[in-house]
Amino acid sequence: MMSLLISKFLLVNWLCWLSLLYQPLFSSADDTIDPIDYDGQFLIEQDALNTLSAELGGNYWNLEGDDCHFYDYDYDYDYGYGYDYDYDYDDDDDDDDDDDDDENNDYDYDYDYDYDYDYDYDYGYDYDYDDDDDYGYGYGNDTALNRTLSARMNDHCEWCGVTCDNSSNLVLELRLNGEDLKGPIPGKIGDLQFLEYLDLHGNAGLNGTIVSEIGEMKALKGLYLQETGLSKKIPKWIGSMAGLQILNLFDTALTGSIPTEVGKLISLEFINLSGTSLNGTIPTEVGALLNLIRLDISNTLISGRIPKEVGKLSSIESLSLFNTALTGSIPTDIGNFLDLTRFDISNTKITGTIPTEVGKLLNLTKLDISNTTILGTIPTEVAKLKRLESLSLSYTTLVGTIDTDIMSLISLTSLSLSNTLLNGDIPTEVGKLTNLKVLDFSGNDINGTIPTEVGNLGKLQKLDISENYIFGTIPAQLNNTKLTSLNVGGNYLTGRIPTELLKLPSLQALNLTNNRFYDKLEDILDADSPNLVEINLSNNIIHGTIPFSRKEKKNKIEQIYLDNNCITGTIPKNIYFLLPLVKTLNVSQNNGATDRTKCEGLNNDWAIESCKDEKIDNKAKCQREVGGGLKGTIPADLDNLRHLQKLDLSNNTLVGTVPIRIGNVQELKVLLLNNNKLRGTLPVQLARLSSLRDLKLFNNEFDPPAPLSLCNLNLLQDSDLCPPERTSLNTFYKYAKGNNWLNNTKWTEEYIDHCLWHGVTCNKEGSVSSLNLTNNGLSGFLSSDIGDFPSLEKLLLTDNRMQGSILSEIDKLSSLKDLLLSYNSFTGSIIDLPMVLDSLELQSNRLKGDVTFEASNKIGPFVSDCGSPSRFKEVLKCETCTHCCNVKNECEEKSKKDVKLASRELVLLVSVITVCTCVITAFVSWTMRNKYLVDPRILHKIEDKINLTGQGSVYVFFRDKTYAGWVCALSVCCIQLFTLLTFSDAAILEFENENSDWKYWGKCLPDGDGCYFKNESLRVGWIIFAILMSVEVLFDLMKGFYLIVHVPRMVHFSFHTTHCQCSDIQFYHYY
């Protein structure tokens, strides 16, 4: 038996070894798998993550344990559409920063449905508290590897946001969302070859492009780069990521068009490109994405038609194309989207009709075609969409009546058909929509009455049927709803306001404006409206008085509009008890200003009480006069309305003064008191209202002027209360640093007329005619308001420290005659002055360019820095100026230039005449040398005299017997002439010539009294100089002429004796 067992054991072992020996022979080449160097890849990935941490500034995300900032997002991609409309009438807590000022009574009916486009993907935050001491929150890190804690401190698999495979430790997920990463994505990220999910969204500092190394990550399934600063185009290599299932580039700075290579992403299920600057058209290759579930290109610049290839996306569930430039019509292939739940093409240029194929979308829950040019009628096929929860066809050109078949869509929670061309009645079948929360039929041509069946809508929160032709009364059945907002304004409704409606505990906003409701104000405000925030009763026949309250009401009213009604009486002193939280209070135009007939004959208690002592004949007239409009004064303790932002009491008959304490209402933005009978001086405390941006006080009886600080707010448009010139002068005061002036008397007093300010002179009409602030310590700059003085004749700012440029606004001073800006520090190019000036002083500034103006017939002066040397390379030019000054503040009359130039020309003329005379004389003497016979004895005397005269004279060269001597003599004469002209040029006044030796002898002082010159006292010196020079030059000229006349008679002379046979007399002939 034992031998049998041993034999059996040996046989089995032999077979096992045989199978191992021949196993390669039976294996195919395809079964060969390259082994993965896990340890080497572990180090490569750790190095890549260290690079990311260093270059992206995320040194804190490579932490572990309790220091982690991340959670285990389960990313089940349900996209969380939610459709949780924000029905709470602008009290939505969604940080949309809605402005509730409502200054134009638009009441902010914005219906911001809050579609929850936050793409939160149902993260879940399912913390993994598995008590296995791995310090992780559900990252799945396997602690069975029995690493020590010290070793794990260097293990990147323990870092926050890093998820590794349990067995191989290869990085599978990297989620660094919202960690303030900055800079471009490092190329090292490509070393994470086995990464399946890369999430860097929510890092606004992440910039640059989508690096190509991401395209080499073939295992990548999810790429989340939304809400980053990535820019430029979507790379074409994106098509190489065949395994990519999720691509989210929402809210980035990407530009360009959608690459056609997107069509190669055959595994893609989710693509979000919304909120980018992508343009171009939708590529037809999108039709190849057969697995696509969601496509979102909303809020982009995408244009063109929807390609028919989109109809191939049979798996699509959500198609968001809103807020784009798409054109054309809705393709009929939309009927192929059998799984489509959400279709939003609102706010586009789509036209045509709604295709009947939309009736095939049986799974559709939201259809939004609003803000398009869709026309025609609502197709009956829409009634087949039984799962439809939200239908919006607002702001289209749809016509016809409201189809009763739509009222069979009992799943509807929101139905918006506003601002179309629909007409007819509101169908009574609307009562079947028991799940309805929002019903909006506003801005149509609907008539008839409000059906009582609306009361069956127990879940209704927002009802808007405003701006139609509806008549009748408000049905009391509305108290069965959960209304938070009711808007029936702009219709023809009448009767009283149902008390039950006012008591609705959920009602927050009630708009009944522009109807014919007839009710008493006391009854309305005494109703118990616990949550009512806004009530608009404007332009009705609401009458009575504002009720007096002895204790503080607990209402929440913040905005109340009572304008254009028939309210009478006074404003109660303790109105803050009645409206403790009010922000907007509008009781304007209650004096019948817009429609006097609706208040005539109104027998209210106030009119009867006020006219009870009148005679019977006058009682009716008295009641008509008293029966409309607020009377009395504005309560002094109005500052107890601490939250008040807008107060409109205009167009009433209020009297008295504006209370001082109104300046304590710091949140007040709008104050309208115009068209009353208020009087007195305006309190300076109004200027303390730092938030005030609209103030109207005209058509009252206030004492001018208004406080200077109030006028400085530039809110009052009343020229009597705030003269424009007074405000402009105050602006000039601030720019010129008036607090540092030597004399600023009355410039800062609140109620003083500006004509009494120091340096200001006004004409008989009260307009500023002169501004003289010479030598007053002005600094700073000219304000642009300097041109706001049409009657200004004198602007005198000499001898200050004004800087900056001379503004072009000075051109507007059409009456200006005297402009004195000298001795300041003005810079830049001078402006052209179109007016005719009597005087102009611009010297001692740093101006350049050309000064152009028209001078009057008066003397001036007209002075600028047109002298030399100058501060600039090019001297300031001023052709019309009478005086020029240089950088040394030395000045000279420009008329002297013409005189000196004439002297120069005279010297040149005399010199030329002298030379010409000498040459002509020499030439004549030369030509007549053979015509004279001279006695040799006389000749010797002439020669001796020439020798004596020629000593020291430059003209001695004329004695030379050669042509070279004559050339030398004439050259000397030319040199002398040139030298004379050079000295003459140096002494001539040329304002543009910096090499001129002319000395400036004048000063234009900064006192504005003109220019002074000293050169007139030097005339005697010039006369003596002229006499001495004339004597010296005349003596030398006489000797020269003598030489010129007689020298030719000696030149080339030779004695030649001729014996005449008829006489013994000898003749001497000279050649």
XYZ file of C-alpha atoms in Angstrom, residues 115-685:
571
model
C -31.753 76.206 -11.553
C -28.865 75.077 -9.376
C -26.256 75.154 -12.107
C -23.530 74.407 -9.632
C -22.569 71.056 -11.103
C -21.982 69.567 -7.722
C -22.280 65.982 -8.985
C -23.684 64.806 -5.657
C -20.363 64.778 -3.887
C -21.945 63.402 -0.789
C -19.126 64.038 1.654
C -19.302 60.438 2.817
C -16.441 60.412 5.275
C -14.766 57.042 5.695
C -14.532 56.701 9.441
C -13.331 53.120 9.279
C -11.334 53.193 12.559
C -8.410 51.584 10.803
C -6.004 54.345 11.823
C -5.268 55.285 8.242
C -5.941 58.961 8.953
C -7.908 59.112 5.743
C -11.383 60.143 4.791
C -12.515 57.421 2.482
C -9.647 57.397 0.040
C -9.541 53.608 0.128
C -5.865 53.407 1.089
C -5.079 49.843 2.104
C -3.486 49.780 5.541
C -3.033 45.980 5.295
C 0.422 46.625 3.824
C 1.572 47.025 7.431
C 3.627 50.138 6.786
C 4.924 51.938 9.820
C 3.775 55.454 10.530
C 7.208 56.907 9.824
C 7.316 55.260 6.433
C 3.832 56.471 5.588
C 4.868 60.072 6.224
C 6.800 59.907 2.927
C 4.098 57.966 1.093
C 2.287 60.211 -1.401
C -0.678 57.854 -1.333
C -1.439 59.291 2.098
C -1.460 62.894 0.835
C -4.671 64.840 0.707
C -6.451 64.562 -2.626
C -4.397 61.570 -3.759
C -6.056 58.185 -4.177
C -3.986 55.116 -5.020
C -4.795 51.564 -6.022
C -4.983 49.311 -2.959
C -2.586 46.706 -4.282
C -0.214 48.469 -6.705
C -0.104 51.900 -5.002
C -0.427 53.557 -8.420
C -2.117 56.973 -8.326
C -5.650 56.692 -9.691
C -7.202 59.968 -8.614
C -5.825 63.461 -7.993
C -8.383 65.910 -6.622
C -6.968 69.334 -5.731
C -10.107 71.396 -6.208
C -10.407 74.783 -4.513
C -6.928 74.809 -2.992
C -5.718 78.165 -4.394
C -3.208 76.591 -6.772
C -1.381 79.125 -8.924
C 0.622 79.050 -12.134
C 0.580 76.818 -15.221
C 0.039 73.084 -14.993
C 3.518 71.437 -14.918
C 4.316 68.967 -17.667
C 5.383 66.503 -14.978
C 1.716 65.702 -14.494
C 2.069 63.411 -17.510
C 4.087 60.978 -15.365
C 0.852 59.924 -13.641
C 0.261 57.420 -16.426
C -2.393 55.423 -14.570
C -4.431 58.409 -13.408
C -8.170 58.035 -14.022
C -9.558 61.267 -12.516
C -7.865 64.674 -12.516
C -9.776 67.396 -10.660
C -8.202 70.862 -10.466
C -11.404 72.877 -10.582
C -11.992 75.955 -8.445
C -8.383 77.204 -8.635
C -8.699 80.648 -10.205
C -4.920 81.168 -10.107
C -4.314 78.187 -12.353
C -3.379 79.686 -15.733
C -1.669 78.930 -19.012
C -2.898 76.290 -21.414
C -4.061 72.709 -21.121
C -0.636 71.037 -21.364
C -0.130 68.335 -23.960
C 1.153 65.879 -21.336
C -2.449 65.441 -20.171
C -3.191 63.974 -23.592
C -0.664 61.182 -22.910
C -2.638 59.981 -19.860
C -4.504 57.217 -21.682
C -6.249 55.907 -18.566
C -7.908 59.263 -17.828
C -11.686 59.067 -17.507
C -12.547 62.352 -15.837
C -10.938 65.790 -16.476
C -12.249 68.604 -14.274
C -10.670 71.983 -15.092
C -13.712 74.214 -14.579
C -13.501 77.549 -12.753
C -9.799 78.043 -13.443
C -7.818 80.663 -15.351
C -6.834 78.357 -18.198
C -6.895 80.161 -21.531
C -6.274 79.901 -25.274
C -7.822 77.152 -27.390
C -8.968 73.639 -26.632
C -6.037 71.556 -28.000
C -6.648 69.291 -30.942
C -4.890 66.384 -29.215
C -7.980 66.146 -26.993
C -9.251 63.655 -29.560
C -6.541 61.141 -28.574
C -8.138 60.585 -25.127
C -10.496 57.876 -26.307
C -11.290 56.687 -22.776
C -12.380 60.114 -21.502
C -15.905 60.073 -20.092
C -16.175 63.485 -18.410
C -14.794 66.797 -19.733
C -15.659 69.865 -17.684
C -14.191 73.212 -18.822
C -16.966 75.410 -17.426
C -16.136 79.047 -16.554
C -12.613 79.223 -17.961
C -10.933 81.739 -20.273
C -10.797 79.374 -23.229
C -11.279 80.906 -26.673
C -11.437 79.778 -30.275
C -13.787 77.171 -31.674
C -14.698 73.671 -30.564
C -12.165 71.390 -32.307
C -13.584 68.765 -34.606
C -11.361 66.214 -32.847
C -13.926 66.182 -30.042
C -15.847 63.755 -32.207
C -13.183 61.098 -31.477
C -14.067 60.988 -27.777
C -16.366 58.038 -28.300
C -16.582 57.245 -24.568
C -17.591 60.779 -23.621
C -20.730 61.021 -21.486
C -20.496 64.525 -20.099
C -19.103 67.717 -21.697
C -19.530 71.170 -20.205
C -18.086 74.152 -22.103
C -20.433 76.806 -20.690
C -19.264 80.168 -19.403
C -16.280 80.347 -21.780
C -15.437 82.586 -24.736
C -15.666 79.812 -27.302
C -17.042 80.871 -30.672
C -17.656 79.403 -34.079
C -20.261 76.743 -34.721
C -21.150 73.370 -33.230
C -19.000 70.880 -35.172
C -20.919 68.177 -37.009
C -18.523 65.603 -35.514
C -20.432 65.945 -32.240
C -22.920 63.518 -33.785
C -20.373 60.703 -33.278
C -20.599 60.964 -29.473
C -23.213 58.253 -29.169
C -22.653 57.784 -25.428
C -23.129 61.474 -24.638
C -25.605 62.095 -21.831
C -25.119 65.790 -21.228
C -24.045 68.600 -23.589
C -23.721 72.141 -22.218
C -22.420 75.032 -24.352
C -24.527 77.724 -22.706
C -23.228 81.241 -22.026
C -20.750 81.153 -24.910
C -20.333 82.899 -28.256
C -21.283 79.816 -30.254
C -23.311 80.755 -33.333
C -24.789 79.231 -36.459
C -27.439 76.571 -36.809
C -27.841 73.444 -34.732
C -26.339 70.737 -37.020
C -28.648 67.894 -37.960
C -25.975 65.436 -36.794
C -26.938 66.337 -33.234
C -30.043 64.275 -33.865
C -27.869 61.135 -33.632
C -27.270 61.671 -29.911
C -29.904 59.159 -28.921
C -28.575 58.847 -25.357
C -28.668 62.568 -24.584
C -30.494 63.489 -21.387
C -29.635 67.174 -20.985
C -29.101 69.714 -23.776
C -28.238 73.262 -22.632
C -27.803 75.799 -25.443
C -29.116 78.963 -23.740
C -27.415 82.372 -23.853
C -25.668 81.742 -27.175
C -25.882 83.228 -30.674
C -27.443 80.163 -32.271
C -29.741 80.820 -35.212
C -32.079 78.856 -37.423
C -34.935 76.709 -36.216
C -35.277 73.873 -33.764
C -34.403 70.716 -35.774
C -37.173 68.170 -36.174
C -34.637 65.466 -35.216
C -35.216 66.547 -31.635
C -37.811 63.818 -31.617
C -34.967 61.251 -31.518
C -33.944 62.338 -27.997
C -36.212 59.864 -26.245
C -34.245 60.060 -22.989
C -34.046 63.874 -22.956
C -35.109 65.350 -19.636
C -33.907 68.936 -20.002
C -33.922 71.135 -23.115
C -33.004 74.808 -22.694
C -32.517 77.006 -25.745
C -33.588 80.297 -24.163
C -32.054 83.682 -24.942
C -30.856 82.746 -28.435
C -31.689 83.837 -31.983
C -33.663 80.690 -32.715
C -36.695 81.329 -34.903
C -39.409 79.346 -36.641
C -42.100 77.365 -34.874
C -42.039 74.776 -32.131
C -41.812 71.425 -34.006
C -44.563 68.933 -33.325
C -41.837 66.290 -32.778
C -41.380 67.780 -29.317
C -44.347 65.630 -28.327
C -42.108 62.536 -28.535
C -39.942 63.685 -25.642
C -41.970 61.791 -23.075
C -39.229 61.974 -20.419
C -38.831 65.739 -20.680
C -39.061 67.567 -17.350
C -37.964 71.047 -18.434
C -38.586 72.917 -21.708
C -37.349 76.507 -21.965
C -37.633 78.372 -25.283
C -38.029 81.854 -23.765
C -36.367 84.998 -25.123
C -36.303 83.750 -28.725
C -38.131 84.755 -31.883
C -40.236 81.594 -31.937
C -43.615 82.289 -33.506
C -46.848 80.498 -34.339
C -49.015 78.738 -31.809
C -48.264 76.350 -28.995
C -48.502 72.866 -30.585
C -51.058 70.558 -29.009
C -48.360 67.842 -28.863
C -46.914 69.635 -25.836
C -49.823 68.207 -23.860
C -48.238 64.735 -24.255
C -45.291 65.658 -22.048
C -46.822 64.283 -18.876
C -43.561 64.421 -16.925
C -42.984 68.087 -17.735
C -42.295 70.112 -14.597
C -41.180 73.459 -16.060
C -42.482 75.073 -19.256
C -41.249 78.549 -20.233
C -42.268 80.176 -23.514
C -41.971 83.787 -22.321
C -40.751 86.680 -24.468
C -41.630 85.047 -27.776
C -44.085 85.969 -30.539
C -46.483 83.111 -29.916
C -50.101 83.886 -30.781
C -53.517 82.389 -30.171
C -55.172 81.438 -26.942
C -53.895 79.412 -24.030
C -54.577 75.814 -25.007
C -56.670 74.036 -22.430
C -54.804 70.788 -23.237
C -51.730 72.228 -21.505
C -53.764 72.269 -18.315
C -53.578 68.468 -18.323
C -49.848 68.555 -17.520
C -50.429 67.916 -13.849
C -46.696 67.526 -13.104
C -46.039 71.181 -13.916
C -44.507 73.202 -11.114
C -43.696 76.258 -13.246
C -45.677 77.634 -16.197
C -44.408 80.861 -17.730
C -46.125 82.318 -20.809
C -45.365 85.988 -20.158
C -44.803 88.740 -22.729
C -46.149 86.960 -25.789
C -49.114 87.757 -28.069
C -51.470 85.316 -26.395
C -55.043 86.454 -25.851
C -58.382 85.153 -24.641
C -59.345 84.133 -21.128
C -57.419 82.288 -18.483
C -58.817 78.727 -18.801
C -60.727 77.519 -15.798
C -58.870 74.223 -16.268
C -55.858 75.904 -14.708
C -57.241 74.629 -11.431
C -56.125 71.113 -12.400
C -52.434 72.024 -12.116
C -52.374 71.221 -8.442
C -48.561 70.949 -8.310
C -48.054 74.401 -9.775
C -45.803 76.765 -7.818
C -45.189 79.481 -10.433
C -47.840 80.821 -12.816
C -46.855 83.755 -15.028
C -49.212 85.093 -17.727
C -48.017 88.735 -17.504
C -47.562 91.085 -20.463
C -50.133 89.526 -22.801
C -53.524 90.466 -24.232
C -55.455 88.256 -21.838
C -58.884 89.522 -20.801
C -61.772 88.269 -18.766
C -61.708 87.676 -15.036
C -59.480 85.779 -12.663
C -61.038 82.288 -12.485
C -61.968 81.182 -8.992
C -60.395 77.797 -9.831
C -56.991 79.395 -9.168
C -57.875 78.828 -5.536
C -57.450 75.080 -6.142
C -53.710 75.565 -6.629
C -52.781 74.769 -3.062
C -49.040 74.832 -3.758
C -49.046 78.079 -5.751
C -46.361 80.466 -4.531
C -46.000 83.071 -7.271
C -48.842 84.409 -9.432
C -48.205 87.142 -12.014
C -51.009 88.213 -14.373
C -49.943 91.871 -14.608
C -50.150 94.079 -17.703
C -53.198 92.477 -19.272
C -56.843 93.474 -19.715
C -58.294 91.538 -16.821
C -61.280 93.066 -15.008
C -63.489 92.187 -12.092
C -62.335 91.560 -8.565
C -59.725 89.469 -6.839
C -61.364 86.140 -5.924
C -61.371 85.401 -2.221
C -60.385 81.796 -3.035
C -56.765 82.915 -3.371
C -56.480 82.590 0.365
C -56.356 78.803 -0.190
C -52.947 79.079 -1.831
C -49.459 79.495 -0.405
C -48.781 82.677 -2.300
C -45.544 84.482 -1.521
C -45.908 86.925 -4.441
C -49.032 88.246 -6.146
C -48.783 90.717 -9.033
C -52.006 91.839 -10.716
C -50.824 95.368 -11.577
C -51.676 97.068 -14.846
C -55.201 95.695 -15.270
C -58.774 96.951 -14.766
C -59.537 95.288 -11.463
C -61.907 97.034 -9.082
C -63.506 96.567 -5.677
C -61.947 96.163 -2.298
C -58.809 94.206 -1.469
C -59.837 90.906 0.180
C -58.934 90.934 3.855
C -58.229 87.194 3.683
C -55.594 87.843 1.041
C -53.814 90.377 3.231
C -53.745 87.859 6.073
C -52.053 85.097 4.079
C -49.180 84.007 6.338
C -46.862 83.250 3.384
C -47.532 86.454 1.385
C -44.403 88.574 1.035
C -45.060 90.774 -2.019
C -48.356 92.293 -3.131
C -48.514 94.429 -6.285
C -51.904 95.957 -7.103
C -50.626 99.033 -8.957
C -52.479 100.707 -11.846
C -55.950 99.366 -11.184
C -59.173 100.886 -9.788
C -59.168 99.380 -6.324
C -61.262 101.390 -3.883
C -60.313 100.885 -0.273
C -59.446 102.687 2.904
C -55.764 102.946 3.830
C -56.434 102.461 7.534
C -58.119 99.093 6.901
C -55.263 97.902 4.703
C -52.494 98.789 7.147
C -54.413 97.504 10.152
C -54.762 94.058 8.588
C -52.585 91.385 10.148
C -50.014 90.687 7.409
C -47.284 88.904 9.336
C -44.777 88.336 6.503
C -45.707 91.019 3.999
C -42.478 92.754 2.890
C -43.605 94.798 -0.124
C -46.995 96.303 -0.861
C -47.632 98.414 -3.965
C -50.964 100.224 -4.085
C -49.928 103.080 -6.372
C -52.362 104.612 -8.871
C -55.602 103.358 -7.375
C -58.341 105.068 -5.362
C -56.944 104.317 -1.950
C -58.229 107.018 0.380
C -58.182 107.977 4.010
C -55.227 108.953 6.170
C -52.035 107.329 7.345
C -53.181 105.739 10.617
C -51.755 106.782 13.982
C -50.273 103.934 15.989
C -49.707 104.106 19.736
C -47.396 101.118 19.862
C -44.900 99.553 17.507
C -46.360 97.206 14.923
C -44.763 93.829 14.387
C -45.150 93.870 10.625
C -42.227 93.264 8.255
C -43.144 95.844 5.620
C -40.002 97.225 3.978
C -41.425 98.787 0.818
C -44.760 100.557 0.595
C -46.003 102.494 -2.454
C -49.059 104.715 -1.953
C -48.453 107.254 -4.720
C -51.142 108.521 -7.088
C -54.025 107.889 -4.735
C -56.419 110.064 -2.713
C -54.689 109.942 0.657
C -55.146 112.987 2.865
C -54.251 114.189 6.325
C -50.869 114.593 7.940
C -47.915 112.313 8.397
C -48.203 110.972 11.953
C -45.339 111.903 14.240
C -44.863 108.315 15.327
C -44.963 106.806 11.849
C -41.990 104.709 12.905
C -44.412 102.734 15.122
C -46.536 101.927 12.089
C -43.639 101.007 9.776
C -40.637 100.162 11.957
C -38.690 98.316 9.219
C -39.654 100.395 6.206
C -36.955 101.034 3.599
C -39.067 102.623 0.851
C -41.951 104.975 1.611
C -43.688 106.571 -1.377
C -46.730 108.776 -0.664
C -46.206 111.144 -3.607
C -48.802 112.685 -5.938
C -51.806 112.407 -3.665
C -53.073 115.870 -4.641
C -54.747 114.667 -7.833
C -51.893 115.866 -10.007
C -52.261 113.040 -12.517
C -56.001 112.312 -12.326
C -57.933 114.920 -10.372
C -61.347 113.511 -11.239
C -60.897 110.270 -9.304
C -60.558 112.167 -6.021
C -63.222 114.833 -6.602
C -66.275 114.527 -4.412
C -64.667 111.858 -2.268
C -66.556 112.169 1.025
C -63.889 110.978 3.353
C -63.804 111.837 6.987
C -60.862 114.173 6.615
C -62.586 116.384 4.048
C -65.832 116.518 6.035
C -64.052 117.319 9.270
C -61.862 120.018 7.682
C -64.794 121.780 5.997
C -67.473 121.442 8.657
C -67.376 125.149 9.477
C -67.713 126.266 5.866
C -70.965 127.596 4.470
C -73.085 125.191 2.463
C -72.233 126.935 -0.805
C -68.491 126.589 -0.198
C -68.469 123.160 1.457
C -68.233 121.143 -1.769
C -65.409 123.309 -3.062
C -63.626 123.015 0.258
C -63.919 119.239 0.235
C -62.481 119.022 -3.276
C -59.525 121.135 -2.289
C -58.884 119.377 0.997
C -59.788 115.913 -0.167
C -56.424 115.055 -1.694
C -52.814 115.405 -0.716
C -50.783 115.278 2.458
C -50.910 118.347 4.684
C -48.947 119.629 7.609
C -45.250 119.291 8.268
C -42.665 116.570 7.958
C -42.256 114.894 11.380
C -39.182 116.100 13.231
C -38.252 112.644 14.512
C -38.140 111.064 11.068
C -34.702 109.728 11.957
C -36.400 106.967 13.949
C -36.998 105.265 10.600
C -33.510 103.856 10.875
C -33.746 101.592 7.817
C -35.255 104.170 5.474
C -33.576 104.269 2.051
C -36.131 106.015 -0.131
C -38.605 108.713 0.916
C -40.889 110.251 -1.713
C -43.300 112.937 -0.468
C -43.357 114.949 -3.688
C -46.446 116.553 -5.220
C -48.357 117.159 -2.001
C -49.082 120.314 0.008
C -46.603 119.882 2.848
C -45.489 123.037 4.662
C -42.858 123.984 7.213
C -39.155 123.238 7.052
C -37.073 120.174 6.383
C -36.320 118.638 9.806
C -32.722 118.785 10.929
C -32.738 115.233 12.253
C -33.283 113.818 8.780
C -29.504 114.007 8.443
C -29.277 111.109 10.909
C -30.955 108.648 8.520
C -27.654 107.333 7.250
C -29.097 104.691 4.906
C -31.207 107.228 2.994
C -30.429 107.093 -0.751
C -33.395 108.910 -2.317
C -35.181 111.990 -0.923
C -37.902 113.568 -3.077
C -39.684 116.611 -1.598
C -40.336 118.591 -4.762
C -43.646 120.317 -5.575
C -44.732 121.136 -2.042
C -44.875 124.367 -0.024
C -41.836 123.822 2.148
C -39.885 126.893 3.176
C -36.958 128.143 5.262
C -33.300 127.325 4.827
C -32.190 123.823 4.008
C -30.376 122.160 6.919
C -26.696 121.556 6.427
C -27.266 118.124 7.991
